[in-house]
Coordinates of C-alpha atoms in Angstrom, one line a residue:
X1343 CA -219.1 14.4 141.7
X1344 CA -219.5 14.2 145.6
X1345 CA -215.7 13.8 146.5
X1346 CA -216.2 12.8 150.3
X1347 CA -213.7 10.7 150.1
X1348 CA -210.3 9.5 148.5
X1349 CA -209.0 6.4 148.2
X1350 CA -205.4 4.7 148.3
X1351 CA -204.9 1.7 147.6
X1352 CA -202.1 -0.8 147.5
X1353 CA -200.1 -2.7 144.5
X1354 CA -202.0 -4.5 142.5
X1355 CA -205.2 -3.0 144.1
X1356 CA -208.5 -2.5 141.9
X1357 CA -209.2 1.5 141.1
X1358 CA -212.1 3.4 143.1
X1359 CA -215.4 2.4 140.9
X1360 CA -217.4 5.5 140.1
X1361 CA -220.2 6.2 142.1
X1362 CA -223.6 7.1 140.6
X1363 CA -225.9 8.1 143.7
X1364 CA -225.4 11.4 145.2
X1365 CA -225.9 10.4 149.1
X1366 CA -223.9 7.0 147.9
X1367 CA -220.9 8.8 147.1
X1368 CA -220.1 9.4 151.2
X1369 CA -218.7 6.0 151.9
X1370 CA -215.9 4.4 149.4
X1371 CA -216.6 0.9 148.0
X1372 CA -214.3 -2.1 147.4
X1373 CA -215.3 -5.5 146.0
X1374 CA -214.6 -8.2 148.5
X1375 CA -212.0 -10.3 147.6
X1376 CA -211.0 -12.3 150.7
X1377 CA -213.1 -15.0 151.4
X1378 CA -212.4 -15.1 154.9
X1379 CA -214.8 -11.9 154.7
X1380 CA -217.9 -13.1 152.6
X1381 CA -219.7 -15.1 155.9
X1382 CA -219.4 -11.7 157.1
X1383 CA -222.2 -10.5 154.5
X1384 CA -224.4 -13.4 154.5
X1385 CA -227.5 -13.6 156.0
X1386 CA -226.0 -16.1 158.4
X1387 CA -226.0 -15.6 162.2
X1388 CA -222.1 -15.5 163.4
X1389 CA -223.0 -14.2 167.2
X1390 CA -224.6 -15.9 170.3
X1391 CA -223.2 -18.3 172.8
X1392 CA -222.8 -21.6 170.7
X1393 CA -222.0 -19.6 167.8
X1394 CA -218.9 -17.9 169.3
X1395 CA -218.0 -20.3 171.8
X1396 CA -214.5 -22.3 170.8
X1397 CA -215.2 -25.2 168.9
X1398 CA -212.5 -26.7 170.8
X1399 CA -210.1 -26.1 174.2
X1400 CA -208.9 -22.9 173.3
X1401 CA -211.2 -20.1 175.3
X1402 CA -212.8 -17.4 174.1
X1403 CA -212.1 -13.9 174.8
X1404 CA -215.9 -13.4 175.3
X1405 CA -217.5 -16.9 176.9
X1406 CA -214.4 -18.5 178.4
X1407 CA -211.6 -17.6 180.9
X1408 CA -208.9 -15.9 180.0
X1409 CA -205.0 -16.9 179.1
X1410 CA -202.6 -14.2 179.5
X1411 CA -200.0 -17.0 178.8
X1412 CA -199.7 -19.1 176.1
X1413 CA -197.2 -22.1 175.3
X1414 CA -197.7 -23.8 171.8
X1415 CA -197.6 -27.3 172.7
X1416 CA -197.4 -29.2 168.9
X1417 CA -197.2 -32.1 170.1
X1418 CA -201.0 -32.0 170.2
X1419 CA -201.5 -30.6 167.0
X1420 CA -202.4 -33.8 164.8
X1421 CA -204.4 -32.3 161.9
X1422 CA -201.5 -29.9 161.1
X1423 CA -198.5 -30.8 158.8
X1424 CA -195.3 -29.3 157.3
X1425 CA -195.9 -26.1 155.1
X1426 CA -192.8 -25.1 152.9
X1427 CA -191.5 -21.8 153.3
X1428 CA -192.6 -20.4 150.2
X1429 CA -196.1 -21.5 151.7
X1430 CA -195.5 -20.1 154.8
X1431 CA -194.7 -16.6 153.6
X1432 CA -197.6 -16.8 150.9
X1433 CA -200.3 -17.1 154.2
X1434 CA -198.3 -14.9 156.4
X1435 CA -198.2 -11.7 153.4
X1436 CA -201.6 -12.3 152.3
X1437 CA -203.0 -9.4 154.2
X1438 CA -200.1 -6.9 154.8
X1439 CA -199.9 -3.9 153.4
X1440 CA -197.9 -0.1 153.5
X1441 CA -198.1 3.1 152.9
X1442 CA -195.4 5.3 152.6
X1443 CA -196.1 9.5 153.0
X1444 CA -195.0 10.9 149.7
X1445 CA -192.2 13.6 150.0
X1446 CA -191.3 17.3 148.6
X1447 CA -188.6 18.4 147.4
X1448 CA -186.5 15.1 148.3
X1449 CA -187.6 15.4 151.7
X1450 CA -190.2 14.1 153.9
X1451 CA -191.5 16.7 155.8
X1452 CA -194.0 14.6 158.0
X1453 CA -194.2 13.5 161.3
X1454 CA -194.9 10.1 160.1
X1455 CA -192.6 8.8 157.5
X1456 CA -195.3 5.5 156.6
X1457 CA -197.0 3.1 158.5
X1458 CA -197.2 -1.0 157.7
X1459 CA -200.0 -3.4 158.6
X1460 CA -201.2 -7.2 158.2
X1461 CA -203.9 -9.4 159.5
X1462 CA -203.5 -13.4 160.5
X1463 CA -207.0 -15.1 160.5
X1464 CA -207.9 -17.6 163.4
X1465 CA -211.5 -17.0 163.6
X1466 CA -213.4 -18.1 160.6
X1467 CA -214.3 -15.3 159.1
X1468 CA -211.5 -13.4 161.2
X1469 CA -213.5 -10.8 163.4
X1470 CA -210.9 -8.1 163.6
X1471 CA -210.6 -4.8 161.6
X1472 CA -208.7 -2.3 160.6
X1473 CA -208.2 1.1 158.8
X1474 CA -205.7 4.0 157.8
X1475 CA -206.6 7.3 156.7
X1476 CA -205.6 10.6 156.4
X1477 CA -207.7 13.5 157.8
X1478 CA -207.8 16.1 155.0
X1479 CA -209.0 19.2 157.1
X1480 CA -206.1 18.5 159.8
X1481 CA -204.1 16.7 157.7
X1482 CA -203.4 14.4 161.1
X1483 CA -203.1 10.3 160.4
X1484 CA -205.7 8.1 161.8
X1485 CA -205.0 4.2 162.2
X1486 CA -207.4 2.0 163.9
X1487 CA -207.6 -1.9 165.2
X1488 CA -211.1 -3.0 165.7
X1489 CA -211.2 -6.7 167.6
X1490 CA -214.7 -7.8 167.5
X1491 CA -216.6 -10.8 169.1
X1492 CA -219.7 -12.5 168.7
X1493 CA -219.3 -11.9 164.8
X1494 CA -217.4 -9.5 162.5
X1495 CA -220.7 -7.1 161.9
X1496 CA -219.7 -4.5 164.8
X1497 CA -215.9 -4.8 164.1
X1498 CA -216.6 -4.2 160.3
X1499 CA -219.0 -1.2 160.7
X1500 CA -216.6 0.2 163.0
X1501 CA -214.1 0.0 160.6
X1502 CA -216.1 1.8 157.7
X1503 CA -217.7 4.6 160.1
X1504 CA -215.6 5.7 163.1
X1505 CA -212.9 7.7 160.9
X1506 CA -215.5 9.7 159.4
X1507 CA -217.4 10.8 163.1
X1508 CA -213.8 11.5 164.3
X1509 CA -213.2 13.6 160.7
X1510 CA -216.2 15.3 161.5
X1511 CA -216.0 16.2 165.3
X1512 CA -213.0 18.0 164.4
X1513 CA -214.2 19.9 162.0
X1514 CA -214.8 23.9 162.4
X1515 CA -218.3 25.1 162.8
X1516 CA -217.6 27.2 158.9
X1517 CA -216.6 24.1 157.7
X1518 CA -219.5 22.2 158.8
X1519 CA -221.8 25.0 157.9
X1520 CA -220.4 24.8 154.5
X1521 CA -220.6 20.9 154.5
X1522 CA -224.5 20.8 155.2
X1523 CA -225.1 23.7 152.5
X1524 CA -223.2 21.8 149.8
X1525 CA -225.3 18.8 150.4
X1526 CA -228.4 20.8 150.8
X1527 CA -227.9 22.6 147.1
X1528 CA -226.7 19.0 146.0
X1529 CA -223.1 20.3 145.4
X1530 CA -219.7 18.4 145.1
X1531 CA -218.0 18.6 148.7
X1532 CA -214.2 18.5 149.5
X1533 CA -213.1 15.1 150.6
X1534 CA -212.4 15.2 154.3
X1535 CA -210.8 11.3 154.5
X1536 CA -207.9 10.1 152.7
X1537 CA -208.5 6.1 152.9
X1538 CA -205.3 3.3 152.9
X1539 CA -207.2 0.3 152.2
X1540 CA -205.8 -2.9 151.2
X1541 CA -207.9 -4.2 148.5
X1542 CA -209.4 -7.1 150.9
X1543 CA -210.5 -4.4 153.3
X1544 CA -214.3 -5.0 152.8
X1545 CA -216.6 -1.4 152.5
X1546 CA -220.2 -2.3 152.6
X1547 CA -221.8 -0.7 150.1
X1548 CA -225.8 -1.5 151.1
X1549 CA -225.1 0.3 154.3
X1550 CA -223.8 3.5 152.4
X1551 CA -226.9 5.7 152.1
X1552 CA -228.3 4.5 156.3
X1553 CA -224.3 5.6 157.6
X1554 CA -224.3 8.3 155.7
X1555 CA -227.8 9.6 157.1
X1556 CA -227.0 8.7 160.6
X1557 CA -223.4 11.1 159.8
X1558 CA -225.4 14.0 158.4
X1559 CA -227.5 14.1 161.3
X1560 CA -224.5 14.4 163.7
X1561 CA -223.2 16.9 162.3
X1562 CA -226.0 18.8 161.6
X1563 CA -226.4 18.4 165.5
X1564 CA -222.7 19.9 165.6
X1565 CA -223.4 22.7 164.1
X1566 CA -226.4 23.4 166.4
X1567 CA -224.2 22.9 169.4
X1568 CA -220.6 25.1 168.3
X1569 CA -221.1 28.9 167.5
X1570 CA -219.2 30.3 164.6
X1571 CA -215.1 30.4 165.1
X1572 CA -215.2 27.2 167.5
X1573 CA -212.7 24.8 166.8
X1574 CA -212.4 21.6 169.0
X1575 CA -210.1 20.5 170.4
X1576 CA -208.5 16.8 169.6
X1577 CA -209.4 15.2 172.8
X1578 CA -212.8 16.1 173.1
X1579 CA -213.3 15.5 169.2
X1580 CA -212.6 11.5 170.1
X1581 CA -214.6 11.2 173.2
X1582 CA -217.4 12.0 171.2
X1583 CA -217.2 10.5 168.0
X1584 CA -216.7 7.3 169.8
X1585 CA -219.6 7.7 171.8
X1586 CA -221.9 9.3 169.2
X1587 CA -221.3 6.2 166.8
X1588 CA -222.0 3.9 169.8
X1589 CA -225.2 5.9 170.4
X1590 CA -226.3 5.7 166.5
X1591 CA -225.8 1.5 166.3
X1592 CA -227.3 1.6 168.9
X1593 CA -230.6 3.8 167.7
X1594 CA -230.7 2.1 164.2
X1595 CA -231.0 -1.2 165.3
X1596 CA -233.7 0.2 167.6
X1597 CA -235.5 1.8 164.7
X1598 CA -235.1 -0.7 162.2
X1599 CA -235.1 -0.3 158.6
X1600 CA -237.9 -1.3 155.8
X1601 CA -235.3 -3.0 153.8
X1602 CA -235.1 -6.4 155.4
X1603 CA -231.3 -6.8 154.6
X1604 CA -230.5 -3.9 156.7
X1605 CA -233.1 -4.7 159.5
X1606 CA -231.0 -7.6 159.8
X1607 CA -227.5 -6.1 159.1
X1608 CA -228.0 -3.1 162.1
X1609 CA -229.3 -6.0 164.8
X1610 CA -226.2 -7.6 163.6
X1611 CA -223.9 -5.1 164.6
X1612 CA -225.5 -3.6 167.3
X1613 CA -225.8 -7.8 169.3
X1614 CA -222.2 -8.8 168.0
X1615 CA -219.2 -6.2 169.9
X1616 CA -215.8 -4.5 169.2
X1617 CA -213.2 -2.9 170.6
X1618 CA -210.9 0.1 169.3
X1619 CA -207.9 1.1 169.6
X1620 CA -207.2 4.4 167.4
X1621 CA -203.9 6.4 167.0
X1622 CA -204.5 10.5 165.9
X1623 CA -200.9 11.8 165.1
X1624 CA -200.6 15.6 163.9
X1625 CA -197.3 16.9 164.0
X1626 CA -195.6 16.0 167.1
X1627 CA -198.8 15.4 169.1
X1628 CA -199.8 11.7 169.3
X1629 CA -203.2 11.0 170.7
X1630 CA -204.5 7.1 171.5
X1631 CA -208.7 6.4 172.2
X1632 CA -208.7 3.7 173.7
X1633 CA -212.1 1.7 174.2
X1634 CA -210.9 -2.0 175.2
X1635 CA -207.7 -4.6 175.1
X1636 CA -206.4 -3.8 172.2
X1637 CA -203.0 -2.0 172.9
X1638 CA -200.6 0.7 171.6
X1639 CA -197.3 0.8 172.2
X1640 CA -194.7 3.8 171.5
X1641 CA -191.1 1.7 170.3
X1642 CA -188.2 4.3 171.9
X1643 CA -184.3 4.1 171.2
X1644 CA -182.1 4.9 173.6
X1645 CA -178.7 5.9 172.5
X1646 CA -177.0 2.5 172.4
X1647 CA -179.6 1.7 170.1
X1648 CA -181.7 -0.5 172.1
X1649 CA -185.3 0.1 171.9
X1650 CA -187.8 0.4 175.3
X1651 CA -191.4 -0.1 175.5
X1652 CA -193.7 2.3 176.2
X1653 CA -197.2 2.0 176.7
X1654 CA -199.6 4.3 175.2
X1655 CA -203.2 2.7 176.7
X1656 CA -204.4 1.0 179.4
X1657 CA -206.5 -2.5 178.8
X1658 CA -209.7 -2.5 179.7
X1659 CA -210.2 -5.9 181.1
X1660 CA -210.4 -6.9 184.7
X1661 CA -207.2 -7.3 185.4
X1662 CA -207.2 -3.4 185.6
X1663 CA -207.9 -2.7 188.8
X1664 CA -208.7 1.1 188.3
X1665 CA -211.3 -0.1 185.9
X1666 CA -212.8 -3.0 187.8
X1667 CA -213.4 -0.2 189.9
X1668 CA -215.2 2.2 187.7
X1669 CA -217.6 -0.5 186.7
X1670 CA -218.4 -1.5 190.6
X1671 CA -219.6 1.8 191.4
X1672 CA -222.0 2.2 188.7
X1673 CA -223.9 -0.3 190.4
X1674 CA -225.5 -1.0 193.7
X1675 CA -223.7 -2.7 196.4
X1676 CA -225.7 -5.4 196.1
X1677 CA -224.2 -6.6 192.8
X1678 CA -220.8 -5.8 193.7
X1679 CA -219.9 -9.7 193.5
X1680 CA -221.7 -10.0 190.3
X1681 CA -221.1 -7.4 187.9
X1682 CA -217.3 -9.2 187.4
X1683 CA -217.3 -12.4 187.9
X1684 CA -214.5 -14.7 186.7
X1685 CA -212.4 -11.6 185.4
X1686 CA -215.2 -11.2 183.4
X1687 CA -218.5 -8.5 183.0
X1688 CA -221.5 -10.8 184.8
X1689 CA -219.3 -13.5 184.2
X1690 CA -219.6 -13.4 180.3
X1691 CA -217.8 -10.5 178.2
X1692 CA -213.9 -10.0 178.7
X1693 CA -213.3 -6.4 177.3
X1694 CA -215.1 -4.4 179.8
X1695 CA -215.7 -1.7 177.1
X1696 CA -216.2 -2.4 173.9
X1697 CA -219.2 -0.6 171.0
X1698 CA -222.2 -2.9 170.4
X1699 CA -223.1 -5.6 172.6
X1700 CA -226.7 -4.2 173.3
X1701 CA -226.9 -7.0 175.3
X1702 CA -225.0 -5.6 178.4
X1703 CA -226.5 -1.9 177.7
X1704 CA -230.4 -2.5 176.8
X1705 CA -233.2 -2.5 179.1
X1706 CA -234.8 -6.7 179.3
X1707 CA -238.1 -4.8 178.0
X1708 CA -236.4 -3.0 175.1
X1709 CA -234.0 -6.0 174.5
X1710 CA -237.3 -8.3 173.9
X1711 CA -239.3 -5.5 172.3
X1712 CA -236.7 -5.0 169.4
X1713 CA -236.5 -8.7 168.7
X1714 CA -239.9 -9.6 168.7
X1715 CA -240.3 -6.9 166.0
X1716 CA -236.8 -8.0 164.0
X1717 CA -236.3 -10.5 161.7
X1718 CA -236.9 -14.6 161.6
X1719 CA -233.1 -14.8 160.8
X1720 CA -232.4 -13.2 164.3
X1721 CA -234.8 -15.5 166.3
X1722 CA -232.2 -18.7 165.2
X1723 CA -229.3 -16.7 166.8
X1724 CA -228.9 -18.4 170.3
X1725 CA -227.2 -14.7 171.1
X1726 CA -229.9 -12.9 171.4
X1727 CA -232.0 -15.4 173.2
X1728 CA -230.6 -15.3 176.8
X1729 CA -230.5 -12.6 179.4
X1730 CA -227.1 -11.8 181.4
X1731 CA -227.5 -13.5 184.6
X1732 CA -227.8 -10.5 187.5
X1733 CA -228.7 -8.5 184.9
X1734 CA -230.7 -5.6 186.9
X1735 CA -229.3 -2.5 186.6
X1736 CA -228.0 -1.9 183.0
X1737 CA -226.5 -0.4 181.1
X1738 CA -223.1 -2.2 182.3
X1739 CA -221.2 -1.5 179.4
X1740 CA -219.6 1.4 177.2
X1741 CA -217.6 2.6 174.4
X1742 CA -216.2 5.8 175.6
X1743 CA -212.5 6.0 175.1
X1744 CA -210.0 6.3 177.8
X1745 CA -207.9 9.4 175.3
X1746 CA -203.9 9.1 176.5
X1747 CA -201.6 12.2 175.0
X1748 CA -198.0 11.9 174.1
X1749 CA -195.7 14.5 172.7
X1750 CA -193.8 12.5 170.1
X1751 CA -189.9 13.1 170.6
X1752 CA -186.7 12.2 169.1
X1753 CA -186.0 9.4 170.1
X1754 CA -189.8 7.9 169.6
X1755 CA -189.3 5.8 166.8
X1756 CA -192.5 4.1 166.0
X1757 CA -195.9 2.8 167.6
X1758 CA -197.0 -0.8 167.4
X1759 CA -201.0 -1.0 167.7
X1760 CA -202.6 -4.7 167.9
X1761 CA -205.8 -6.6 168.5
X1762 CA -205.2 -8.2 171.7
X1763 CA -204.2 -11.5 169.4
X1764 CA -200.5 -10.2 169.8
X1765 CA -200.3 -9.3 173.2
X1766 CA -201.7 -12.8 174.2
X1767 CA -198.3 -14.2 172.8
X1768 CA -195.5 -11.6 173.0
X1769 CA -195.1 -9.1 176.1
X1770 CA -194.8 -5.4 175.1
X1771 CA -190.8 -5.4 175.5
X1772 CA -190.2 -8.3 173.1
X1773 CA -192.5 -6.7 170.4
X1774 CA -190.6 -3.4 170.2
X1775 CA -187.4 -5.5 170.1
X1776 CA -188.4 -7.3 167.3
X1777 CA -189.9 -4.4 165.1
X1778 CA -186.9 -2.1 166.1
X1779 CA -184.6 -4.4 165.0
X1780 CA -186.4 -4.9 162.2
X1781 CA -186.3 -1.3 161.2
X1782 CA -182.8 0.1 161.9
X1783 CA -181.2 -3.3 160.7
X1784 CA -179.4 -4.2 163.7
X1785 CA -179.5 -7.4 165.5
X1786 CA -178.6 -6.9 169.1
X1787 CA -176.9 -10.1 170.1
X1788 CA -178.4 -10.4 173.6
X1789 CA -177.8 -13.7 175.9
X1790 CA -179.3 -17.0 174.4
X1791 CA -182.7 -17.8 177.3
X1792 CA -183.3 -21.2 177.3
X1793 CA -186.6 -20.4 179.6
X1794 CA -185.6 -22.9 182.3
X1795 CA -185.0 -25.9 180.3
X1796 CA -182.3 -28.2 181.2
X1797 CA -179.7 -28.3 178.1
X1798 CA -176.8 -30.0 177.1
X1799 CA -173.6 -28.4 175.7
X1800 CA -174.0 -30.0 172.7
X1801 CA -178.2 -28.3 172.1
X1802 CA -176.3 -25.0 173.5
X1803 CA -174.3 -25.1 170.7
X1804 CA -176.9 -26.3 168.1
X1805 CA -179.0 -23.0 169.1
X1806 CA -175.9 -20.5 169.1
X1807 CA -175.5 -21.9 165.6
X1808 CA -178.9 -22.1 165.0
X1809 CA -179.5 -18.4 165.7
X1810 CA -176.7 -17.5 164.0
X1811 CA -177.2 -18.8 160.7
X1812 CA -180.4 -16.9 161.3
X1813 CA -179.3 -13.2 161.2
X1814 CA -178.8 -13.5 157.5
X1815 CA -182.5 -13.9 157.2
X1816 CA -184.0 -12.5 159.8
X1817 CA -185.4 -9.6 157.8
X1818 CA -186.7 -11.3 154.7
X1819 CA -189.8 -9.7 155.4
X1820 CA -190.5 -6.5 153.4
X1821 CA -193.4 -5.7 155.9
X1822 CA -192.3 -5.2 159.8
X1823 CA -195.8 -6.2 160.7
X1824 CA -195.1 -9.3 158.7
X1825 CA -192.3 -9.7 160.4
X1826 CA -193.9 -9.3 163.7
X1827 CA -196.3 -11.7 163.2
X1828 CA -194.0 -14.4 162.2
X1829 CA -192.5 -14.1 165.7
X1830 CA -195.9 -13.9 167.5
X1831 CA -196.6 -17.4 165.8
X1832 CA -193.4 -19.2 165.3
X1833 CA -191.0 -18.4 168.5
X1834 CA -190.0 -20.8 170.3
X1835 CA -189.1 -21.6 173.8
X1836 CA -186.5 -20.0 172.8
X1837 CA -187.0 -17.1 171.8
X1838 CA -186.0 -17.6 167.9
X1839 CA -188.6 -18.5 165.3
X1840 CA -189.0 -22.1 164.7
X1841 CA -190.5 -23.1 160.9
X1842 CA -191.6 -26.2 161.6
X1843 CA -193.9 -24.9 164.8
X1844 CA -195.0 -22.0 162.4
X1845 CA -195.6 -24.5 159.7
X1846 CA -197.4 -26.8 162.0
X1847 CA -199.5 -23.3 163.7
X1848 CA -200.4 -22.2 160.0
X1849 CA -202.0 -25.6 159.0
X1850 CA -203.9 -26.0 162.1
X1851 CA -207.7 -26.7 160.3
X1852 CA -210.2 -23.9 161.5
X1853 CA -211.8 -25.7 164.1
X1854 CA -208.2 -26.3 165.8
X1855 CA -206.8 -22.1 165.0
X1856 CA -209.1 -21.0 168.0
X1857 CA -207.7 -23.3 170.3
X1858 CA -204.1 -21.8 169.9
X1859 CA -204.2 -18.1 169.2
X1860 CA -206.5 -15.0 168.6
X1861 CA -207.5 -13.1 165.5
X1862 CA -203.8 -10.8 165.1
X1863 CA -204.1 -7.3 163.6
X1864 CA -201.2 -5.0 163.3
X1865 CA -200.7 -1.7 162.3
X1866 CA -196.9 -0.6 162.5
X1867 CA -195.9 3.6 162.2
X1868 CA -192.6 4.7 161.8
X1869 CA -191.8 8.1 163.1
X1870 CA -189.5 10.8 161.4
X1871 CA -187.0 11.8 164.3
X1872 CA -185.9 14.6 162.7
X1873 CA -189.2 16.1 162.5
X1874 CA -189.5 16.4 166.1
X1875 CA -186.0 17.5 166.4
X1876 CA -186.4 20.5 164.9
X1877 CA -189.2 21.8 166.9
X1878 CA -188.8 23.9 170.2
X1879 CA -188.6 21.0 173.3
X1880 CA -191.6 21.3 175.5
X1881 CA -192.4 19.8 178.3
X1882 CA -193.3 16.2 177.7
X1883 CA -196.8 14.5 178.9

């Protein structure tokens, strides 16, 4: 069997299905069984201005300004109603799942004791991603959050295909050498992924034998390019894994494909966008690529037990300035007023790096020549029928990673990674609060915030009470990104979770969700401390 791959699923997942073609065997498969993900794999267009554009107030994060600030005003939310709790939680745990790393002899000798994730849908399908595996050769962790726009299809490929480029940048040239001979004699290979997949984390499975072509190539290029002994180094590894897979949507939707499904699936992803955020942790070294707004953020206790925030990346977006900058001199000085426009790239995209979105890197002439040649299914997509206005000197956009380093230390307790979803409604501080709380069992009693609103004695005392009747509950949750996500949907002015606004934010109809919140993707890691307090201090980066 070709064993490029192994698979670990949750509870109550379905097994691995044997795979019976030989270049099929480098991709794992799932059945789909969310249904948020089936328009996903239709040959429906999902991308393109009217398509993505809210079907209501709430803006998009690609064709609309931007909120860094959101209040949850149900008092406007008429088409929503009361869910029970048991409801509540059954929505709010649909997605979640964790991994725990095994241990030997009674101990857990990892860096990372286990990580937790879950998803919360607004879009319909939901257009983020995400995925959790182990590299085998380095035996480092990889977790990723893929937000996508326009449609799912880039945000979905990312999610099947980035960990293997990364797996395979960092792989010695013998390795690789041995990788392409096994394949050339048609021998079983090692597996170089270890996949965590929740059993709704879709794998396309048409797709297989074109990814794993486009892979083979790179690193049969690899292996042209190292000399024998090389190993690379972690940093570099990322920068061009991300880039190389950028490059190769970007060449297969160029070059097509005779099966008509996959002409239309590689347009797809190439004309729809998504960002990345991925976490690489070996040992004590933590390394974040970073290639839009999604955000990671280190949780860190000091020795009262409170926990800090600190950030691991930097947002792409235009309210970085540094980056706002990078963009304006790529260009003449003549566009210097429109390349961002509105806080946005030529007044349109919000991420100001993201992979896809051909759109904002193509040529006019190659844009027109690749969809005159593509499918009738992409002529009805309104996306790919406009130009960028003051489009003149592309390409404006990329995917390469802005790669942050962080020597993990003692008192680094876990990393919170999310799809821009979460930072829209809790600031970095109040997130690690939450999820350290949450996983040291302690509830720090700060002071009540009422926000500014005028209140009697008598609410005062209702909320103290409130609260307090709380704490008994407050970690019901068996999943911290579960947890999390209650919070990012049901606080209140408050600052305390409120069921009947969750309720009432949970029942919103789809054409409403948009209007109120983002796509939320979380992946949660919990550090072992003693790990890194038994290695030699160094200096910290």
């Amino acid at each position: 069997m070709f064993a490029f791959n192994r698979v670990v699923r949750g509870p109550g997942s379905p097994s691995a299905m044997p795979v019976t073609s030989q270049l099929l065997r480098g991709f794992p498969r799932a059945k789909v069984l969310a249904s948020s993900l089936l328009p996903c794999q239709q040959h429906q267009a999902q991308s393109g201005p009217a398509a993505h554009r809210p079907r209501s107030g709430r803006p998009s994060r690609m064709w609309q300004g931007h909120q860094h600030s959101r209040s949850y005003r149900t008092t406007t939310v008429l088409g929503s109603y009361i869910l029970t709790p048991p409801q509540v939680n059954s929505i709010l745990k649909a997605n979640e799942y964790s991994f725990k790393v095994p241990e030997f002899d009674g101990k857990n000798v990892s860096s990372v004791m286990g990580f937790e994730s879950n998803q919360l849908p607004a879009n319909a399908p939901i257009e983020d991603r995400r995925s959790a595996a182990t590299c085998l050769q380095t035996r480092g962790m990889l977790l990723g959050v893929f937000d996508g726009h326009a449609g799912c299809a880039c945000a979905q490929a990312l999610s099947e295909r980035l960990f293997y480029y990364i797996a395979v940048s960092m792989l010695p040239h013998n390795t690789l050498c041995e990788l392409e001979a096994a394949v050339e004699a048609g021998r079983p290979l090692s597996p170089i992924l270890q996949w965590h997949k929740h059993p709704n984390d879709y794998f396309s499975k048409e797709a297989q034998t074109l990814y794993f072509n486009s892979l083979r190539t790179y690193w049969q290029e690899l292996i042209d390019l190292t000399s024998p002994g090389d190993i690379p180094e972690t940093r570099e590894a990322l920068l061009n894994a991300f880039k190389r897979l950028d490059s190769d949507i970007s060449l297969e939707a160029q070059v097509g494909d005779p099966n008509a499904y996959l002409h239309y699936w590689v347009l797809r992803v190439a004309f729809s966008g998504a960002t990345a955020c991925v976490a690489h942790i070996n040992g004590s070294d933590l390394f974040i690529a970073n290639s839009g707004d999604a955000r990671a953020v280190l949780g860190v206790q000091a020795e009262d037990g409170s926990f800090s925030a600190h950030t691991l990346s930097n947002d792409h977006s235009a309210q970085n300035e540094e980056e706002v900058a990078r963009i304006r001199a790529e260009h003449p000085p003549s566009e210097r007023k429109t390349v961002i426009r509105q806080d946005r790239l030529l007044g349109l995209l919000m991420p100001l790096r993201a992979f896809g979105d051909v759109k904002f890197k193509w040529s006019i002439e190659l844009q027109k020549g690749v969809l005159e040649s593509g499918p009738d299914q992409l002529h009805e997509n309104e996306h790919t029928k406009f130009i960028p206005p003051n489009y003149h000197t592309p390409p404006y956009l990329t995917a390469e990673p802005e790669i942050t380093y962080h020597k993990l230390r003692p008192q680094d307790r876990f990393m919170v990674i999310g799809s821009d979803g979460l930072w829209e409604t809790l600031h970095r501080q109040e997130v690690v609060r939450i999820v350290g709380e949450y996983l040291t069992g302690v509830h720090l009693r700060q002071p009540l915030k009422v926000g500014g609103y005028k209140v009697t004695l008598g609410q005062m005392q209702g909320l103290l009470e409130e609260r307090k009747a709380r704490i008994s509950s407050a970690f019901e949750d068996q999943n911290s990104a579960t947890h999390l996500i209650r919070h990012a949907v049901g606080n209140n002015e408050f600052g305390t979770v409120d069921h009947e606004r969750l309720s009432k934010m949970l029942s919103l109809p789809e054409e409403l969700a948009r209007m109120y919140r983002d796509d939320i993707t979380i992946i949660i890691s919990q550090f072992n401390p003693h790990v890194f307090g038994a290695q030699r201090p160094e200096a910290q980066c």
